[in-house]
mmCIF file of C-alpha atoms in Angstrom:
data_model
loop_
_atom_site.group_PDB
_atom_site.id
_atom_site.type_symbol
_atom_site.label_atom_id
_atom_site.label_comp_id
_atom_site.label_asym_id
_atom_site.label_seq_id
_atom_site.Cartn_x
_atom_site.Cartn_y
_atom_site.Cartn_z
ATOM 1 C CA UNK A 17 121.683 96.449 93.970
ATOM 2 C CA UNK A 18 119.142 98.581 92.136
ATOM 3 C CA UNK A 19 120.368 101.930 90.888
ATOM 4 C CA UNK A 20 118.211 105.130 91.127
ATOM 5 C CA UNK A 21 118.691 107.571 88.566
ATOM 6 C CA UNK A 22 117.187 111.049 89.276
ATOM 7 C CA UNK A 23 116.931 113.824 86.301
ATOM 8 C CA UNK A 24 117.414 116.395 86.171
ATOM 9 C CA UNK A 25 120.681 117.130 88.223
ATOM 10 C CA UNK A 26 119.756 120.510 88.965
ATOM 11 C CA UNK A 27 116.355 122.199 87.436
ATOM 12 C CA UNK A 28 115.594 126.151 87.171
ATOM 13 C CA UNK A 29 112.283 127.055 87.747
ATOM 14 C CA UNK A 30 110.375 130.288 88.324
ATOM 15 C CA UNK A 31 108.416 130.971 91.688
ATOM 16 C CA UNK A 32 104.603 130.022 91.205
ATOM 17 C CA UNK A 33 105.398 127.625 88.164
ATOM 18 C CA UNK A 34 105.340 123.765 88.678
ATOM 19 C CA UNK A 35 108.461 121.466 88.616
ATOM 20 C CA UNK A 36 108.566 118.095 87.581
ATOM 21 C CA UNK A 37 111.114 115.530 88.899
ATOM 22 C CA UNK A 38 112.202 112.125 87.492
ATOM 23 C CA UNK A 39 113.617 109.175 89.341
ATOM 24 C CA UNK A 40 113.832 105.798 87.419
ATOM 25 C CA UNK A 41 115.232 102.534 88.984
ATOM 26 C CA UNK A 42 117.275 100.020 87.289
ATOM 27 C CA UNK A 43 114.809 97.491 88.135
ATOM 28 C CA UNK A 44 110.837 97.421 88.662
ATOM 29 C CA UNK A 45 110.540 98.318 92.248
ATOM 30 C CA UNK A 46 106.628 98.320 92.123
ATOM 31 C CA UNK A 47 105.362 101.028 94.254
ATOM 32 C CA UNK A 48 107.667 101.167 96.951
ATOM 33 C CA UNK A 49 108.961 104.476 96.061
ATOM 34 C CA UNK A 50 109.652 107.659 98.318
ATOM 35 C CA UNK A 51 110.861 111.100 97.796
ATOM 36 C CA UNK A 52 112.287 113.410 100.293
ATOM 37 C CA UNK A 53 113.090 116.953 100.053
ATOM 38 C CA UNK A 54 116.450 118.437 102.057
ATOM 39 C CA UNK A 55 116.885 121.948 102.823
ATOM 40 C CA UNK A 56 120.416 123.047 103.552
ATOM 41 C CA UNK A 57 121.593 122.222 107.215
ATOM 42 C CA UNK A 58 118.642 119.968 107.588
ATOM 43 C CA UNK A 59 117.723 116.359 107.215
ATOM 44 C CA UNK A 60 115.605 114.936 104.804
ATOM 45 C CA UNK A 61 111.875 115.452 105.274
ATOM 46 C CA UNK A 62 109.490 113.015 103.900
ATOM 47 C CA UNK A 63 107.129 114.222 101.053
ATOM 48 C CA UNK A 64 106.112 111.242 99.769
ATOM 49 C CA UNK A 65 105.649 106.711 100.134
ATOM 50 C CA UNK A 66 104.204 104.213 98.332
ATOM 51 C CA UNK A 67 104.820 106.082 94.804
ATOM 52 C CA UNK A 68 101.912 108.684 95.603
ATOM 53 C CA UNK A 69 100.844 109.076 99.071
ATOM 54 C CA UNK A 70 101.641 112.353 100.526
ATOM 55 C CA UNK A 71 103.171 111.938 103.969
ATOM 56 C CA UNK A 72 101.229 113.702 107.095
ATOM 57 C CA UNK A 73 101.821 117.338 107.206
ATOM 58 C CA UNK A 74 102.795 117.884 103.085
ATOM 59 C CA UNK A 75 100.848 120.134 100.948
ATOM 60 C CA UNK A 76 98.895 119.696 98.416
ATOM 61 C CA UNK A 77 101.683 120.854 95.919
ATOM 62 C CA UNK A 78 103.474 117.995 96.080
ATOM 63 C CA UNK A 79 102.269 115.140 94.282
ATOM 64 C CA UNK A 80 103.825 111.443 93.117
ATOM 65 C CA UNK A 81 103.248 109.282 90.512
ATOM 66 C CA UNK A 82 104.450 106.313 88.976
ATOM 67 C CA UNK A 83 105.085 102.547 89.641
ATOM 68 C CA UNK A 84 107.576 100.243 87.884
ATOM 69 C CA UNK A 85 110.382 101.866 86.953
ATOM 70 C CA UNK A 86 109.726 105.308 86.375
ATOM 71 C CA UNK A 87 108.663 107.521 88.656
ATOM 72 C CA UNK A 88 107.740 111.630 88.841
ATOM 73 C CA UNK A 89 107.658 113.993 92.228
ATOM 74 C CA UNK A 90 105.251 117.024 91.016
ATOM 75 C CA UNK A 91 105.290 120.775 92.455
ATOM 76 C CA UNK A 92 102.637 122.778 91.541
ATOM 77 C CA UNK A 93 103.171 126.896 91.639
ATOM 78 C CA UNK A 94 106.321 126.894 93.520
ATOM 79 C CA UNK A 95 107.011 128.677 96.954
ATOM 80 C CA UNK A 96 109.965 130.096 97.865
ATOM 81 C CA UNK A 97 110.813 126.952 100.709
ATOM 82 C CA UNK A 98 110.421 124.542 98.014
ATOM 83 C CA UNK A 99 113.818 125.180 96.593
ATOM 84 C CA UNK A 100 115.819 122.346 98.072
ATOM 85 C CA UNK A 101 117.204 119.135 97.111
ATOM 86 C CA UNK A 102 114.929 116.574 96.672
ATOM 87 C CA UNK A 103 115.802 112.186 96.255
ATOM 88 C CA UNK A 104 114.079 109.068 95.529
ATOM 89 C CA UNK A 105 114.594 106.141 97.891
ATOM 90 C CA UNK A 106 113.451 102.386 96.822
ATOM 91 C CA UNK A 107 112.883 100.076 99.428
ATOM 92 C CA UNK A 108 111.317 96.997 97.264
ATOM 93 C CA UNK A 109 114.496 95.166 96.752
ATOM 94 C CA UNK A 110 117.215 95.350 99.875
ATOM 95 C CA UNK A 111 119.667 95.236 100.949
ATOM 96 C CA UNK A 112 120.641 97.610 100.327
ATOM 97 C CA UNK A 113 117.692 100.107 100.069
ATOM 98 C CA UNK A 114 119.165 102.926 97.687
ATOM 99 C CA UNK A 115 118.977 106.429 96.893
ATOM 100 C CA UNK A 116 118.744 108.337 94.128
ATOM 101 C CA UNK A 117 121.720 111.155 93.494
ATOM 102 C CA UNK A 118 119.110 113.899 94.185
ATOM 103 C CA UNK A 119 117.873 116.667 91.964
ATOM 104 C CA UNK A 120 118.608 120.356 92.735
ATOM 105 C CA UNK A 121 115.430 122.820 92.540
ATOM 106 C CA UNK A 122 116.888 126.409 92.099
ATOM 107 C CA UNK A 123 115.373 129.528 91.669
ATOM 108 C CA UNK A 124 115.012 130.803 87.892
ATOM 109 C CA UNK B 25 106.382 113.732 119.548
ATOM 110 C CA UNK B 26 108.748 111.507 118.855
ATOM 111 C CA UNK B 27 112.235 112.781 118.289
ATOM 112 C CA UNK B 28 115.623 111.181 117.674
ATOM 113 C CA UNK B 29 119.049 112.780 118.574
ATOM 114 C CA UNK B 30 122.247 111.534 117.679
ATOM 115 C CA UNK B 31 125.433 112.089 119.564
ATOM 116 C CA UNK B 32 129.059 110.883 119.819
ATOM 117 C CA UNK B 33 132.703 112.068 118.861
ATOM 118 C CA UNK B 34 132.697 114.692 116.065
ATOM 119 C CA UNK B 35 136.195 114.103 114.788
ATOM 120 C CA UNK B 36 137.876 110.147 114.619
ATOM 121 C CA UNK B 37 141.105 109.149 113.743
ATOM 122 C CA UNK B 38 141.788 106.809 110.198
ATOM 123 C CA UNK B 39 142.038 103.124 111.315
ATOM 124 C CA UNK B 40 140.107 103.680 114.383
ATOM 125 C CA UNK B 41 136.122 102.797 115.197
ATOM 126 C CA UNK B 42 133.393 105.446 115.114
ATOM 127 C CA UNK B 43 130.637 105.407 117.502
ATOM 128 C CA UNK B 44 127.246 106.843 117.945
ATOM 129 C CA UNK B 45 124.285 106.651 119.562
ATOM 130 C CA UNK B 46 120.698 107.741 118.690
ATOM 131 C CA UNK B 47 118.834 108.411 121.716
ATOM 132 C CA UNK B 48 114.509 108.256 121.468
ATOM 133 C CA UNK B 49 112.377 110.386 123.212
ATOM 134 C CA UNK B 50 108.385 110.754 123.461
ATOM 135 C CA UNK B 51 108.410 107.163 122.650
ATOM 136 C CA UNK B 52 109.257 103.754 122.762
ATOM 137 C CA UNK B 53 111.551 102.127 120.887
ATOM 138 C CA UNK B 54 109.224 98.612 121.071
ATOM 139 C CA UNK B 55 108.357 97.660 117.778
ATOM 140 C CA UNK B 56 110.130 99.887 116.043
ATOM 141 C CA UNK B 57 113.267 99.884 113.745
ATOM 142 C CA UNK B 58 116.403 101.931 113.242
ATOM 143 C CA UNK B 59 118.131 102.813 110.572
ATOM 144 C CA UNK B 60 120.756 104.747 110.114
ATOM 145 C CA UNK B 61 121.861 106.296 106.840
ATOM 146 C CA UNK B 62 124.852 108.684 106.035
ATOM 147 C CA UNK B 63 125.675 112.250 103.863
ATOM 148 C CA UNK B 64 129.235 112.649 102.887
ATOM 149 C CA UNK B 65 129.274 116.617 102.735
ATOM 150 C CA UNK B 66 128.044 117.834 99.810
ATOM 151 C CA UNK B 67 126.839 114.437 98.479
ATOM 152 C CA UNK B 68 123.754 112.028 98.663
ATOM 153 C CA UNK B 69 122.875 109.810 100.782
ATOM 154 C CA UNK B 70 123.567 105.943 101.324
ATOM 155 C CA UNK B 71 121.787 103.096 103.610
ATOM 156 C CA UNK B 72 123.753 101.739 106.174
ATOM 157 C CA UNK B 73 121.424 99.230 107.880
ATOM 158 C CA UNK B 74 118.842 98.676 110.521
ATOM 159 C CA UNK B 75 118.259 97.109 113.624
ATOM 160 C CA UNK B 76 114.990 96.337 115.239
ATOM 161 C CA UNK B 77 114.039 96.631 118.895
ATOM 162 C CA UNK B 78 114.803 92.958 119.293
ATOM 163 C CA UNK B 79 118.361 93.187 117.689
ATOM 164 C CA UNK B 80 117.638 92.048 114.669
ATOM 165 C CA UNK B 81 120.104 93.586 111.897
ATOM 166 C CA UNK B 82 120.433 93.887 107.901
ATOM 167 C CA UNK B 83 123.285 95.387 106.691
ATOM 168 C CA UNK B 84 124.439 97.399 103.377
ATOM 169 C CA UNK B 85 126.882 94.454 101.936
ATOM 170 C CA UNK B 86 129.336 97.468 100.997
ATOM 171 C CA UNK B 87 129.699 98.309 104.837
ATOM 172 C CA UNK B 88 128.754 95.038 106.315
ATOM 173 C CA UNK B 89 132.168 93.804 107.412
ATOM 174 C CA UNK B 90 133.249 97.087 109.138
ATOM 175 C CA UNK B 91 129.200 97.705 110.896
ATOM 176 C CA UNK B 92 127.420 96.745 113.839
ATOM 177 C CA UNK B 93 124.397 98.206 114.824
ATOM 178 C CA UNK B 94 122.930 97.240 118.561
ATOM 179 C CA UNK B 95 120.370 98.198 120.726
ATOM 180 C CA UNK B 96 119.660 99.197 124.782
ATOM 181 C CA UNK B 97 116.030 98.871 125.299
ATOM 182 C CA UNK B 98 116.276 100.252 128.899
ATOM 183 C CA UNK B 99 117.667 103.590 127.520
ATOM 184 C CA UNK B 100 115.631 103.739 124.852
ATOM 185 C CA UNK B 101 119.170 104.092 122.419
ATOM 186 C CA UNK B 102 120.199 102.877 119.468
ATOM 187 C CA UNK B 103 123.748 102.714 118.274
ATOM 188 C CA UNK B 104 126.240 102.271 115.479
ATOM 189 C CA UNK B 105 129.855 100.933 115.285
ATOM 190 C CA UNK B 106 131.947 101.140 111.734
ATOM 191 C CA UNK B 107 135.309 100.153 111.903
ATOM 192 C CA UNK B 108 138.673 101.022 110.183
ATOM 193 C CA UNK B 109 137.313 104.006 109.275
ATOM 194 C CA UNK B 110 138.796 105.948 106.432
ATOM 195 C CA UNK B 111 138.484 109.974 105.225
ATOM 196 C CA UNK B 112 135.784 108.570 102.872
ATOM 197 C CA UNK B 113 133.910 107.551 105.494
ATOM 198 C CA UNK B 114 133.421 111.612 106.886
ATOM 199 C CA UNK B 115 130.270 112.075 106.768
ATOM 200 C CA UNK B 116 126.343 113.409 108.819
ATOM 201 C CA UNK B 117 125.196 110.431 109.961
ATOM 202 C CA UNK B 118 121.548 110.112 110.390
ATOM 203 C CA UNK B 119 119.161 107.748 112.477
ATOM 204 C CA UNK B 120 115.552 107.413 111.123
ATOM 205 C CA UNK B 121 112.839 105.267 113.077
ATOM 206 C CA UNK B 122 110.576 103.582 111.239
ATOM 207 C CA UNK B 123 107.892 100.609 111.741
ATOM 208 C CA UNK B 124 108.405 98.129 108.837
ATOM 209 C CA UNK B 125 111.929 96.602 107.742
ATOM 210 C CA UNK B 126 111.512 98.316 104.503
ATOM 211 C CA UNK B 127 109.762 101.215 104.858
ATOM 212 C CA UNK B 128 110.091 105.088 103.876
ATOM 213 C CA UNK B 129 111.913 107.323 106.852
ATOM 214 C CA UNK B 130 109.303 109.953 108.529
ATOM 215 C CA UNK B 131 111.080 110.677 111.951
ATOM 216 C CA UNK B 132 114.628 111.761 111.068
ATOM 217 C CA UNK B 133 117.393 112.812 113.787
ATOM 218 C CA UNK B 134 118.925 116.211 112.756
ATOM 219 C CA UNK B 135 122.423 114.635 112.192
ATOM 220 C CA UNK B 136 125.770 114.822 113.519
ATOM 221 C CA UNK B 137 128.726 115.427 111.569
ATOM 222 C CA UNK B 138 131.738 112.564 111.683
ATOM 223 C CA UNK B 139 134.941 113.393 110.576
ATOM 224 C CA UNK B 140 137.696 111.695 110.361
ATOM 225 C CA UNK B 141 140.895 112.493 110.025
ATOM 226 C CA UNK B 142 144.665 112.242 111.809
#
């Protein structure tokens, strides 16, 4: 099973500043990387697939990167609806597909 | 628009089987797989499995002897069985529709809460 490892747990950042997420996976998983974002009460919304393609509907702010191992979800200048919890999912090597832990974006 | 709704008992007794059903609408379910994934409160989330339209299955190996996942074309449903349930097993369990076996989830259900207890 390949393990996702998101840092930071939980990251503080100011309104209108970017935030910059880390997920790494135990084992190359190529490209086949996604991140969601979950708001309280809701179910996860796709931001992100294949590493760095922006699903339909996501702004601009939200950008991916990475391929291998190591992978980063950025947020440019930060609105208030962006603080959330957001995961990486791998679906390369399954079963099982896995999730990361999730990192918490709070308000600074 | 495609939307997915789950439904089924909200509170199931240890030992016994949970069951739910994700029900499709805008759309067919032809073609398409379901997956279904689940959020102890307060916690991330893990894969269960997915069926496609033709009942084809792949299961999480940590659930697969207590899952079954089948399908109803005519009523456009999907559904999900776990057995011998346990509290650790109280969870919001999601179904997600998707169009490859491994894919990224873009059409969510909103969730419905399981809990399980005596």
């Amino acid at each position: 099973e390949i393990v996702m490892t998101q840092s930071p747990a939980t990251l503080s950042v100011s309104p209108g500043e970017r935030a910059t997420l880390s997920c790494r996976a135990s084992q190359s998983v190529t490209s086949n990387l996604a991140w969601y974002q979950q708001r309280p009460g809701q179910a996860p919304r796709l931001l992100i697939y294949g590493a760095s393609t922006r699903a339909t509907g996501i702004p601009a702010r939200f950008s991916g990167s990475g391929s291998g191992t190591e992978f980063t979800l950025t947020i440019s200048s930060l609105q208030s609806e962006d603080f959330a919890v957001y995961y990486c999912q791998q679906y390369n090597n399954w079963p099982p597909i896995t999730f990361g832990q999730g990192t918490r974006l709070e308000i600074k | 628009q495609v939307q997915l709704q789950e439904s089924g008992p909200g509170l199931v007794k240890p030992s016994e089987t949970l069951s739910l059903t994700c029900t499709v609408s805008g759309a067919s379910i032809r073609n398409y797989y379901c997956s279904w994934i689940r959020q102890p409160p307060g916690k991330g989330l893990e894969w269960i499995g997915y069926i496609y339209y033709s009942g084809r299955t792949n299961y999480n190996p940590s659930l697969e002897s207590r899952v079954t996942l089948s399908v109803d074309t005519s009523k456009n449903q999907f559904s999900l069985k776990l057995s011998s349930v346990t509290a650790a097993d109280t969870a919001v369990y999601y179904c997600a529709r998707h169009y490859y076996d491994a894919s990224s989830y873009s059409v969510w259900g909103q969730g419905t809460l399981v809990t399980v207890s005596s």
